[in-house]
XYZ file of C-alpha atoms in Angstrom:
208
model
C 130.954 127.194 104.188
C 128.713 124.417 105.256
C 126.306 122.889 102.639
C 122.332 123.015 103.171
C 122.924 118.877 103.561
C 125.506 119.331 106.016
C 123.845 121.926 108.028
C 120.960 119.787 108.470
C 122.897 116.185 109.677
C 124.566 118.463 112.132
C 120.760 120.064 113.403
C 119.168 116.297 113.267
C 122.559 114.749 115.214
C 122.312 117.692 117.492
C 118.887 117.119 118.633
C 119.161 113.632 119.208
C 121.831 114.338 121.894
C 119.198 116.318 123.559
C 116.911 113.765 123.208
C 118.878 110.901 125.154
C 119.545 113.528 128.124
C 115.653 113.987 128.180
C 115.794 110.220 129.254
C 118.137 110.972 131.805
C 116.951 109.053 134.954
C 114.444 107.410 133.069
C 114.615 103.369 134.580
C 111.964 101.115 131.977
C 109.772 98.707 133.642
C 111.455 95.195 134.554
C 108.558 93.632 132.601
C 108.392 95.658 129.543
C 107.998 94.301 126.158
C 108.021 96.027 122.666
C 105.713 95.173 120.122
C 106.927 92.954 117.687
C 107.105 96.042 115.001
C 109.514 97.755 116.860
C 111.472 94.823 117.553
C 111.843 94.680 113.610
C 112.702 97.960 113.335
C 115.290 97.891 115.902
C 117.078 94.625 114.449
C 116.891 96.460 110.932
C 118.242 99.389 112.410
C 115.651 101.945 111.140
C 115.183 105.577 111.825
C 111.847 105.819 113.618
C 109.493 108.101 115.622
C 106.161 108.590 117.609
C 103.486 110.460 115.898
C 100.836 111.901 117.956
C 98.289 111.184 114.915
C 96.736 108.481 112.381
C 98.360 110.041 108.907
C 101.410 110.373 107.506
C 100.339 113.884 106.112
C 99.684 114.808 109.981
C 102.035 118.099 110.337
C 105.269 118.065 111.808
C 103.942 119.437 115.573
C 102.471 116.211 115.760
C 105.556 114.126 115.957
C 107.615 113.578 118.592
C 111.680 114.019 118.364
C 113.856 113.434 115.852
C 114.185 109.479 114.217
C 115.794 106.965 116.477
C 117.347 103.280 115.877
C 118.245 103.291 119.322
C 117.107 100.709 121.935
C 117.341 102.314 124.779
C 115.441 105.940 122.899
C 112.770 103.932 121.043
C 112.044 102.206 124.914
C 111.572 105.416 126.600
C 109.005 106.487 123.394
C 107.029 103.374 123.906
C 106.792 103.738 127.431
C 105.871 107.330 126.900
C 103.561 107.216 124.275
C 102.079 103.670 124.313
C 99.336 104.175 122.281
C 100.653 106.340 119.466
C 101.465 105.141 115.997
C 105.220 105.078 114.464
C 106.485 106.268 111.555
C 109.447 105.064 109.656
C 111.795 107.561 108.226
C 112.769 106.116 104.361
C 115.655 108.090 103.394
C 117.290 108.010 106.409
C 116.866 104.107 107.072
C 117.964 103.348 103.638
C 114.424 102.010 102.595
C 112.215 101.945 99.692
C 108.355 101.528 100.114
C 106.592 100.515 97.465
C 102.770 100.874 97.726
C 100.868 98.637 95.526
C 96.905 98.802 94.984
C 96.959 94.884 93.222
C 92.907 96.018 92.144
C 94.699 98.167 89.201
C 98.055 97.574 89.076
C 98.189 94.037 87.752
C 99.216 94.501 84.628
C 101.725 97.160 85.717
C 103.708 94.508 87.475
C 103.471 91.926 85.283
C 105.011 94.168 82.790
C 108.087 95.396 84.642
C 108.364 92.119 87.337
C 107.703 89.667 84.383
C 108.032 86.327 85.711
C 110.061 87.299 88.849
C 107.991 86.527 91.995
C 110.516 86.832 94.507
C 110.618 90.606 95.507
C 107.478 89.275 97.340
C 109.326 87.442 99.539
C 110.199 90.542 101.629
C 108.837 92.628 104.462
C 106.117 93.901 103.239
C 102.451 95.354 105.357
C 98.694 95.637 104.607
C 97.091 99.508 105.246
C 93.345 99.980 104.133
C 93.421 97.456 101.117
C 97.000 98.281 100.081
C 100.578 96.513 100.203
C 103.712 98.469 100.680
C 106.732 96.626 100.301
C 109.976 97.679 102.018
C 113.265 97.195 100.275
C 116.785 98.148 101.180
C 117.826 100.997 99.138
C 120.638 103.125 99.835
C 119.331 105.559 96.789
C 116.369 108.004 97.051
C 113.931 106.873 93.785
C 112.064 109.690 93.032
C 108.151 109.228 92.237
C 106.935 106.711 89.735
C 104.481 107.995 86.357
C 101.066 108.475 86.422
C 100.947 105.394 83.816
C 101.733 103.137 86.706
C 98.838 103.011 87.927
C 97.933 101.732 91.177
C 101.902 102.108 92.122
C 103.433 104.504 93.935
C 107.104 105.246 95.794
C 108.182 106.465 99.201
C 111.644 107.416 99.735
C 114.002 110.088 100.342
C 111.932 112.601 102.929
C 109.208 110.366 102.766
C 107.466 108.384 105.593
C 105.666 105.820 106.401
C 103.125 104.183 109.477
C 104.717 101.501 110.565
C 103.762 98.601 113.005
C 102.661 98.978 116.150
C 99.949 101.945 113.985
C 96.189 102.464 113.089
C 94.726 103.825 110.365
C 91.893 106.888 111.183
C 89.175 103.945 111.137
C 90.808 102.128 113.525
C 92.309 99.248 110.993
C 95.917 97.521 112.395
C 98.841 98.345 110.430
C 100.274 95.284 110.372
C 103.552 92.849 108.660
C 101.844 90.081 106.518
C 104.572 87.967 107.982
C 107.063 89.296 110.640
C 109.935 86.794 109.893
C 110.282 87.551 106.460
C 113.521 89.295 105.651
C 114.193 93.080 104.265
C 115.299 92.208 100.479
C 117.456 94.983 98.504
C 114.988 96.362 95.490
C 114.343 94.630 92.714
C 116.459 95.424 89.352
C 112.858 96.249 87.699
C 112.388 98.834 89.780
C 115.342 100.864 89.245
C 114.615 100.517 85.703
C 111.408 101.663 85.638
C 112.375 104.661 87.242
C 115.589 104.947 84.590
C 112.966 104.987 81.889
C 110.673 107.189 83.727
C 113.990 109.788 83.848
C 114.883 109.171 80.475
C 111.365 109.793 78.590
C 111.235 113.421 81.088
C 114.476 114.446 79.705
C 113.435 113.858 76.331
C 110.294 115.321 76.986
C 112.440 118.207 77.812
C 114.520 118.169 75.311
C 112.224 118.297 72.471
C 110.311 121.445 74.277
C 112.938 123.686 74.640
């Protein structure tokens, strides 16, 4: 018997064949040219897709197809659906966003980062006074504790807007600097979400 995990690669992989023979015949313009946010995505070979809205939290009706890294798929999209945003599909890119409000969470970060600067260094985008970072991460991190405030994770089933996107006020998603490189997570972070795990099962412990 097939696992719920199984069952579901199989459903997503299935679809995406259907998807590349609803682009049969499809011949892209001689001239066209991605936006520079899909080129990144593309070289990083992330799983993205169209979204027919200006939220994450948008339901799933409003998407369109299953997550692509493919050329040739995420071509016919943009010709298709030119002025939609793009979301970017964590879990299955092997990608950790961290979203960072630097008005509160100051000391937060200089707590678990200490002195190390360099996890800056990596691809990382404004959205409506916020930072998210994007790390490589082949492990889904689950949420961090309310007591870091002004951070918060997306990975696993999570997404989120990517470049070429706007925000429901009309404000540009957009890469503080497009040539910077996708770093693998810091060490702090896996540690903060060790001793997030560790204090629960305590927690747990002590109320049973």
């Amino acid at each position: 018997m097939k696992d719920v995990a199984t069952f579901y690669a199989e459903l997503a992989e299935s679809r995406r064949r259907e998807q590349a023979l609803e682009r049969t015949g499809f011949v892209k313009p001689p001239d066209l040219s991605l936006p520079i946010g899909l080129e990144i995505a593309i070289k990083n070979r992330w799983m993205i897709s169209p979204v027919m809205a200006c939220s994450v939290l948008a339901d799933y009706s409003a998407r369109v197809g299953y997550g692509s890294a493919e050329r040739d798929q995420i071509e016919y999209w943009y010709v298709r659906h030119a002025r939609t945003n793009w979301l970017l599909h964590t879990g299955e890119s092997d990608v950790v966003a961290l979203e960072i409000d630097f008005r509160v969470a100051r000391h937060c970060l200089a707590y678990l980062a200490s002195d190390d600067c360099s996890w800056q260094r990596t691809l990382h985008l404004a959205k409506k006074g916020r930072w998210q970072y994007l790390f490589a991460c082949e492990t889904d991190l689950p949420s961090l504790d309310e007591r870091y405030c002004g951070l918060s994770l997306h990975s696993g089933k999570a997404s989120i807007l990517l470049p070429p996107s706007r925000t429901l006020t009309g404000v540009e998603i957009a890469y503080a600097d497009q040539y910077a490189q996708l770093l693998p997570a810091p060490e702090w972070l896996f540690e903060a979400v060790r001793l997030d795990q560790a204090e629960h099962s305590s927690s747990h412990f002590y109320q049973d």
